[in-house]
PDB file of C-alpha atoms in Angstrom:
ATOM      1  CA  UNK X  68      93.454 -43.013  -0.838  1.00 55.00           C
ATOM      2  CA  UNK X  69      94.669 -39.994   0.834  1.00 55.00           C
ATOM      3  CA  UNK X  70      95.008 -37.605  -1.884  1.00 55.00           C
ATOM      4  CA  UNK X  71      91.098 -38.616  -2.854  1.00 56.00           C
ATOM      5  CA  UNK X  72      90.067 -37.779   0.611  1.00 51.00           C
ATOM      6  CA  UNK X  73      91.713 -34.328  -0.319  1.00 48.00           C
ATOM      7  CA  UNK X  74      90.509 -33.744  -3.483  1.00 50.00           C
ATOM      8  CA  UNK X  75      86.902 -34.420  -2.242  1.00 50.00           C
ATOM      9  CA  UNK X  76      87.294 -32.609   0.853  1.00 51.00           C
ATOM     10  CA  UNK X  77      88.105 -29.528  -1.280  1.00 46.00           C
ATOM     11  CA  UNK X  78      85.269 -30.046  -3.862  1.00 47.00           C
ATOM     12  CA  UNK X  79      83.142 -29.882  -0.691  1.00 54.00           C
ATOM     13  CA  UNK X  80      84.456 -26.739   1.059  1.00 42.00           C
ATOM     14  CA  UNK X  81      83.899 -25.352  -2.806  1.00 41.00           C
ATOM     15  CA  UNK X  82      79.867 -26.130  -2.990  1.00 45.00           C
ATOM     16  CA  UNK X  83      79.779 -24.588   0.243  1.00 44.00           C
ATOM     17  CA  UNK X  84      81.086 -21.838  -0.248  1.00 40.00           C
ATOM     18  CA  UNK X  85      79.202 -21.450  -3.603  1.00 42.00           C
ATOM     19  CA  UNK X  86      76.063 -22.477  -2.098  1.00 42.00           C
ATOM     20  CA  UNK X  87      76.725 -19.520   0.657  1.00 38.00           C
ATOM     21  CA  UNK X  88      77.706 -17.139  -1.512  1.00 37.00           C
ATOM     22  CA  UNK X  89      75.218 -17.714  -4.506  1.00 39.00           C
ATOM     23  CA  UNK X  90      71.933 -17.279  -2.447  1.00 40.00           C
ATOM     24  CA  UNK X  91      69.364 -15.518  -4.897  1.00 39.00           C
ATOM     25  CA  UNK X  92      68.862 -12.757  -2.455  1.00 39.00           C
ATOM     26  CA  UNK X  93      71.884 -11.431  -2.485  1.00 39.00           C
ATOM     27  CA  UNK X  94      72.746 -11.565  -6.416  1.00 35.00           C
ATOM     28  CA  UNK X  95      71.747  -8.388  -7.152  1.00 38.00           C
ATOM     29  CA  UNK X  96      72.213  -6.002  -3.913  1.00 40.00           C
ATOM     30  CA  UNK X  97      74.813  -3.746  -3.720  1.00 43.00           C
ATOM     31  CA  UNK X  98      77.635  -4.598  -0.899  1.00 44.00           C
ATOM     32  CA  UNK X  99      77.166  -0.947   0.398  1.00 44.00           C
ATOM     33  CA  UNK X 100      73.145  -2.330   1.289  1.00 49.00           C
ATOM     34  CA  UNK X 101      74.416  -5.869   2.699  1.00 50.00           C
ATOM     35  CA  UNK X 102      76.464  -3.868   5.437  1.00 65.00           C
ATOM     36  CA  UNK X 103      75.612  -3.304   8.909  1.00 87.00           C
ATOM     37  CA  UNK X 104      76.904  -0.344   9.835  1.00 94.00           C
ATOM     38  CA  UNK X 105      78.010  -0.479  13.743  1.00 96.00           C
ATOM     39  CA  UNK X 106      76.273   2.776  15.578  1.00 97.00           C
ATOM     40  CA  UNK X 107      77.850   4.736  18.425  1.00 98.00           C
ATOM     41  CA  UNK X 108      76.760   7.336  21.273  1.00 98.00           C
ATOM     42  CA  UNK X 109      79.113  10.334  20.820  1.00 98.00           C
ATOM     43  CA  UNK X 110      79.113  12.530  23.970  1.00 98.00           C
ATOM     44  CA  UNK X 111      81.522  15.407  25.171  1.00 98.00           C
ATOM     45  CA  UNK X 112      82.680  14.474  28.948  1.00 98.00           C
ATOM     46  CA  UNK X 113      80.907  17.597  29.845  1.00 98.00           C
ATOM     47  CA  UNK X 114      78.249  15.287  29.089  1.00 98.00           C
ATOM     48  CA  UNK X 115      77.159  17.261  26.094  1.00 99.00           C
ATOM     49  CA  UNK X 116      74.724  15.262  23.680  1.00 99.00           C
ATOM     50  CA  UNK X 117      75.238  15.464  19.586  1.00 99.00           C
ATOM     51  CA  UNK X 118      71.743  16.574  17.909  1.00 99.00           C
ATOM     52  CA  UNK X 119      71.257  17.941  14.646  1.00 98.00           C
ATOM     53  CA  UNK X 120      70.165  21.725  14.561  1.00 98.00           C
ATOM     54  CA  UNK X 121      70.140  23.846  10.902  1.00 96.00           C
ATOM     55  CA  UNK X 122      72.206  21.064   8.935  1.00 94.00           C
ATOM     56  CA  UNK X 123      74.498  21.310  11.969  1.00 97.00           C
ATOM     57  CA  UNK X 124      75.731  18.769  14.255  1.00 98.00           C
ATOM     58  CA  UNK X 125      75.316  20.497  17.198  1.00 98.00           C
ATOM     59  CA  UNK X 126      76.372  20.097  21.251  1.00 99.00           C
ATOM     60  CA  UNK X 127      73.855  20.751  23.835  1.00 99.00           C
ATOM     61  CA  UNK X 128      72.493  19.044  27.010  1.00 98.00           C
ATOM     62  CA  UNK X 129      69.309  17.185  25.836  1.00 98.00           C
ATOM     63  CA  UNK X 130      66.718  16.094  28.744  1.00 96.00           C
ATOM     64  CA  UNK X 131      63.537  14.493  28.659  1.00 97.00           C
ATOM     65  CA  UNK X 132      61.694  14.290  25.719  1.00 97.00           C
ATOM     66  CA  UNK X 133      64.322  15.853  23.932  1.00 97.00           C
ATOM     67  CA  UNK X 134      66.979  13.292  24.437  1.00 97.00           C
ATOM     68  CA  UNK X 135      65.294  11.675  21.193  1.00 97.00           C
ATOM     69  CA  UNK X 136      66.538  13.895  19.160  1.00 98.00           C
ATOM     70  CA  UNK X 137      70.596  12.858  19.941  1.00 98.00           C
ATOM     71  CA  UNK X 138      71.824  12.033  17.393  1.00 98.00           C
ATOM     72  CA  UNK X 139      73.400   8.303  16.716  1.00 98.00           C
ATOM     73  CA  UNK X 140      76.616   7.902  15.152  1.00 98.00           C
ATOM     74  CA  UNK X 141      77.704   5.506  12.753  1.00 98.00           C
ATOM     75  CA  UNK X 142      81.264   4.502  12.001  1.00 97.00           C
ATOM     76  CA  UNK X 143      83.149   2.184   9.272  1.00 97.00           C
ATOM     77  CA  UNK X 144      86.849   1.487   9.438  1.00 96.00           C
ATOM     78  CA  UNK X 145      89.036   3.297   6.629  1.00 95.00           C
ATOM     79  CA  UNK X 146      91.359   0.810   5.377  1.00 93.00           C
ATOM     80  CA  UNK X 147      93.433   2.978   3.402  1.00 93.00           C
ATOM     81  CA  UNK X 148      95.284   3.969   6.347  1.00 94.00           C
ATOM     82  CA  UNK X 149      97.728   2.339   8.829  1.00 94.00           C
ATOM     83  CA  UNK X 150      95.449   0.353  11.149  1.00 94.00           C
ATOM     84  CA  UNK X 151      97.519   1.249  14.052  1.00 96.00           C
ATOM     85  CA  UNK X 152      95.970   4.740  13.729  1.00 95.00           C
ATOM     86  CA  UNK X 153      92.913   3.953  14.195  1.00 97.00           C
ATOM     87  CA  UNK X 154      91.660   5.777  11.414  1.00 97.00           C
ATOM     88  CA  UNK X 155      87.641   5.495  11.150  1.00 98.00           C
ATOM     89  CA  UNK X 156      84.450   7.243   9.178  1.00 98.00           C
ATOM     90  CA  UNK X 157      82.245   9.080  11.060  1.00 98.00           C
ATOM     91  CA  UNK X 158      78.403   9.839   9.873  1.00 98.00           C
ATOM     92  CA  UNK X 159      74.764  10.526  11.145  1.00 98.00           C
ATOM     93  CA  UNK X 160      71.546   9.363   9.969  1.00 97.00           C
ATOM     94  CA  UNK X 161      72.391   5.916   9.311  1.00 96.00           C
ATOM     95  CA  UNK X 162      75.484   6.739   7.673  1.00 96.00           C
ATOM     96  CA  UNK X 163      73.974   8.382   5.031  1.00 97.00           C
ATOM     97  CA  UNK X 164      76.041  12.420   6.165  1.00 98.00           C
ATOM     98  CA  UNK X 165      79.223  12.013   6.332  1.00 98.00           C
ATOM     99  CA  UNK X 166      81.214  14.324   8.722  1.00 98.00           C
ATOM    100  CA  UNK X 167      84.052  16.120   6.384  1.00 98.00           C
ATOM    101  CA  UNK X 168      87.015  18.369   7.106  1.00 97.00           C
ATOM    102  CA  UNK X 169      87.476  21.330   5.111  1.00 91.00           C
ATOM    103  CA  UNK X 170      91.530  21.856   4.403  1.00 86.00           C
ATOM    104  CA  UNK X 171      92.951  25.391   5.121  1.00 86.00           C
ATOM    105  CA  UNK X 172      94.735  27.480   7.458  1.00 91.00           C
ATOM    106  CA  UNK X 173      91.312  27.268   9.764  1.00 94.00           C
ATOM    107  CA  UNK X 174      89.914  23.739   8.627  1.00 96.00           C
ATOM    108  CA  UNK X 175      85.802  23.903   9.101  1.00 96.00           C
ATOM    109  CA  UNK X 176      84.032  21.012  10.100  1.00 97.00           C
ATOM    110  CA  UNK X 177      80.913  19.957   7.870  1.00 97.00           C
ATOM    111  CA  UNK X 178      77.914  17.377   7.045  1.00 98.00           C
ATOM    112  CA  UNK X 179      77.831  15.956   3.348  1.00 97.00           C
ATOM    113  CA  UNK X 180      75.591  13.739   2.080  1.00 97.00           C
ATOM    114  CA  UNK X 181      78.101  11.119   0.976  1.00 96.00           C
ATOM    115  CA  UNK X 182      77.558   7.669   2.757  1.00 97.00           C
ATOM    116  CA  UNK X 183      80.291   6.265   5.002  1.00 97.00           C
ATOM    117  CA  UNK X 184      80.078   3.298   3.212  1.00 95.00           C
ATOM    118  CA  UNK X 185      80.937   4.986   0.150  1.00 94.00           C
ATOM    119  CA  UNK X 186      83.444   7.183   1.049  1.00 93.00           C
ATOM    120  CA  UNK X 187      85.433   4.031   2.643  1.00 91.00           C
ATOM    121  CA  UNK X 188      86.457   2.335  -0.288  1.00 90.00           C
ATOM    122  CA  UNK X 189      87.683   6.012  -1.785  1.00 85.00           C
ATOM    123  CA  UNK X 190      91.220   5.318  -1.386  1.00 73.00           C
ATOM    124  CA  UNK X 191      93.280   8.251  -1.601  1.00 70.00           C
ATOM    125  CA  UNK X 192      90.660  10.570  -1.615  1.00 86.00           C
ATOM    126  CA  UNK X 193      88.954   9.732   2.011  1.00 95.00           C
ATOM    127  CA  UNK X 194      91.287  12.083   3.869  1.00 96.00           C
ATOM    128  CA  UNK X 195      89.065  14.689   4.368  1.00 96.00           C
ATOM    129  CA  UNK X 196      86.272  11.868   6.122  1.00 98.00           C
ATOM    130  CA  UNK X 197      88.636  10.137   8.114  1.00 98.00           C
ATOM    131  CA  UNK X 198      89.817  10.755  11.623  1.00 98.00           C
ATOM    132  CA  UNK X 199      92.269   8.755  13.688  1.00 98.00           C
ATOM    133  CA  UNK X 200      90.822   7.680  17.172  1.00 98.00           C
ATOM    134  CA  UNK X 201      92.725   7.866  20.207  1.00 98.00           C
ATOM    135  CA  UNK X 202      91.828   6.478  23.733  1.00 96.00           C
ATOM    136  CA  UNK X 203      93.372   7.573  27.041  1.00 94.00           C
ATOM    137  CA  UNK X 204      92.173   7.355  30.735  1.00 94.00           C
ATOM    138  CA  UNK X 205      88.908   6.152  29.435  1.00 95.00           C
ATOM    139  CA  UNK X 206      88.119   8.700  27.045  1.00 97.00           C
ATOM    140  CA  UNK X 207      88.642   9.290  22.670  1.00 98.00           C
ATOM    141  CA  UNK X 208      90.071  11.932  20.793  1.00 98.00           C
ATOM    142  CA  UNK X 209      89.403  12.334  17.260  1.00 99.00           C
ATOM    143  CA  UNK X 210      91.991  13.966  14.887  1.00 98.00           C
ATOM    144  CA  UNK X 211      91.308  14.886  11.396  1.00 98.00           C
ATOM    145  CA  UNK X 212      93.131  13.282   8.568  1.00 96.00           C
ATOM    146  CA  UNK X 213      93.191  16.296   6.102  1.00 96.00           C
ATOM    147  CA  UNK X 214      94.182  18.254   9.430  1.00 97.00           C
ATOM    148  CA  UNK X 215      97.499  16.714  11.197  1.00 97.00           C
ATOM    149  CA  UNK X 216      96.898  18.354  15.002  1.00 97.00           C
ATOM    150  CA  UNK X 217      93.503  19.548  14.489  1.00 98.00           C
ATOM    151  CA  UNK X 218      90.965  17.266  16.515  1.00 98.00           C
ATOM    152  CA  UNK X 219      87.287  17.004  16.903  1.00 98.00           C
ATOM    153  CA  UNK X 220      85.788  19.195  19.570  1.00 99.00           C
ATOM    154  CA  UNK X 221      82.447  20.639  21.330  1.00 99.00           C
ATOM    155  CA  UNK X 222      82.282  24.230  22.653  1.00 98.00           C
ATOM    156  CA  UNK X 223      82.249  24.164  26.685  1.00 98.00           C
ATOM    157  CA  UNK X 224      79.020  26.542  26.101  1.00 98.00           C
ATOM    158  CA  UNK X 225      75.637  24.681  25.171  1.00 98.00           C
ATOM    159  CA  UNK X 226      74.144  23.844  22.001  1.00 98.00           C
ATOM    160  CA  UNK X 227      77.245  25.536  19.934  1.00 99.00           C
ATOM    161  CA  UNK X 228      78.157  23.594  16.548  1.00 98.00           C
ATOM    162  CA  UNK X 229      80.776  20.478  16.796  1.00 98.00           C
ATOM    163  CA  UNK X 230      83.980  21.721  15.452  1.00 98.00           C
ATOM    164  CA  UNK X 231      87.585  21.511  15.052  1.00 98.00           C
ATOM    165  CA  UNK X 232      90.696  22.684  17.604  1.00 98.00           C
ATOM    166  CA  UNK X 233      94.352  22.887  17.255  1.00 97.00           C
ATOM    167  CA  UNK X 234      94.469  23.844  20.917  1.00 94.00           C
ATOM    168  CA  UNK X 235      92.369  22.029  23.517  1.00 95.00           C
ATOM    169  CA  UNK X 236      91.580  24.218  26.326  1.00 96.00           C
ATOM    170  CA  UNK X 237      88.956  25.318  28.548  1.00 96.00           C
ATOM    171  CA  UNK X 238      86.505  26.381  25.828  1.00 97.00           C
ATOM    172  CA  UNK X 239      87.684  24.094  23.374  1.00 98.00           C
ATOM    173  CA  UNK X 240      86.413  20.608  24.715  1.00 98.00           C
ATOM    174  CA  UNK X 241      88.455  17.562  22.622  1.00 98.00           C
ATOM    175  CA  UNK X 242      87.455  14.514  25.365  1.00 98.00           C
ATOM    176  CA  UNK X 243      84.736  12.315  24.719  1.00 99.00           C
ATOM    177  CA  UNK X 244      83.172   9.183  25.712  1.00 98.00           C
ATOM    178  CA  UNK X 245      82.216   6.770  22.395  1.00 97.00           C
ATOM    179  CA  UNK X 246      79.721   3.646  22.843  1.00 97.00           C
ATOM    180  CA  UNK X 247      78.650   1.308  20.558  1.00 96.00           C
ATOM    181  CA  UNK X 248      74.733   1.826  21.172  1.00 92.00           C
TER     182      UNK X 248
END
């Protein structure tokens, strides 16, 4: 009697997952569309604001009516990396430009229109759009992947392009505060 309480049991659990699974809506979507893609607030702790300026991602102070043009960011775990990194996609424009790190002796930072979504289930070849997140005393770093030591950074003068630093400093700011929005 106990093995037939089983056996139905499981032929239960297996209609109901069908059942959830199988809903017409859903057949033919692609899984990048069925995502939600979790959006952040980016901002230096100079309290610098990320808006988009000539195809740049740029750092300024934004007031008033022009705080609606900060931009939002939008971020999907890479799971081709060790989790214990941290290692995350970063994009604007509902995660439709991927931020990318050029490889070199002076690695530039860049928009691409690649979505994050996308470029997540790249394997190998997601170095260059992933960075590994750090938190300390309240605030995140974010070091490139392609880059070992290089990490994302905002000039400490206004509206100057986001870049990329091998040595924080004064002018070179690497801190920033990250909130899901």
């Amino acid at each position: 009697m106990g093995c037939l309480v089983c056996w139905l049991s499981y032929l239960i659990v297996l209609f109901l997952f069908y059942c959830s699974e199988a809903r017409p809506s859903n057949i033919h979507e692609k899984p990048a569309t069925q995502l939600k893609v979790p959006k952040y607030r980016l901002w230096d702790v100079a309290q610098k604001s990320l808006y988009l300026r000539n195809n740049q991602l740029v750092a300024g102070y934004l007031q008033g009516p022009n705080s609606a043009l900060e931009e939002k960011i939008y971020c999907v775990t890479n799971r081709f990396y060790e989790p214990e990194k941290f290692p995350i996609i970063l994009g604007i424009q509902e995660g439709h430009r991927s931020l990318a790190c050029g490889t070199g002796a002076l690695p530039v930072l860049q928009l691409e229109d690649v979505n994050i979504t996308e470029v997540s289930r790249g394997g190998n070849e997601t170095s260059r759009f992933t960075f590994f997140r750090s938190y300390k005393d309240g605030m995140w770093r974010f070091e490139s992947a392609a880059n070992p030591g290089w990490l994302l950074c905002t000039s400490a003068q206004s509206n100057e392009p986001l870049g990329l630093t091998r040595h924080p400093d004064a002018a070179h700011i690497v801190d920033f505060y990250f909130q899901l929005f």
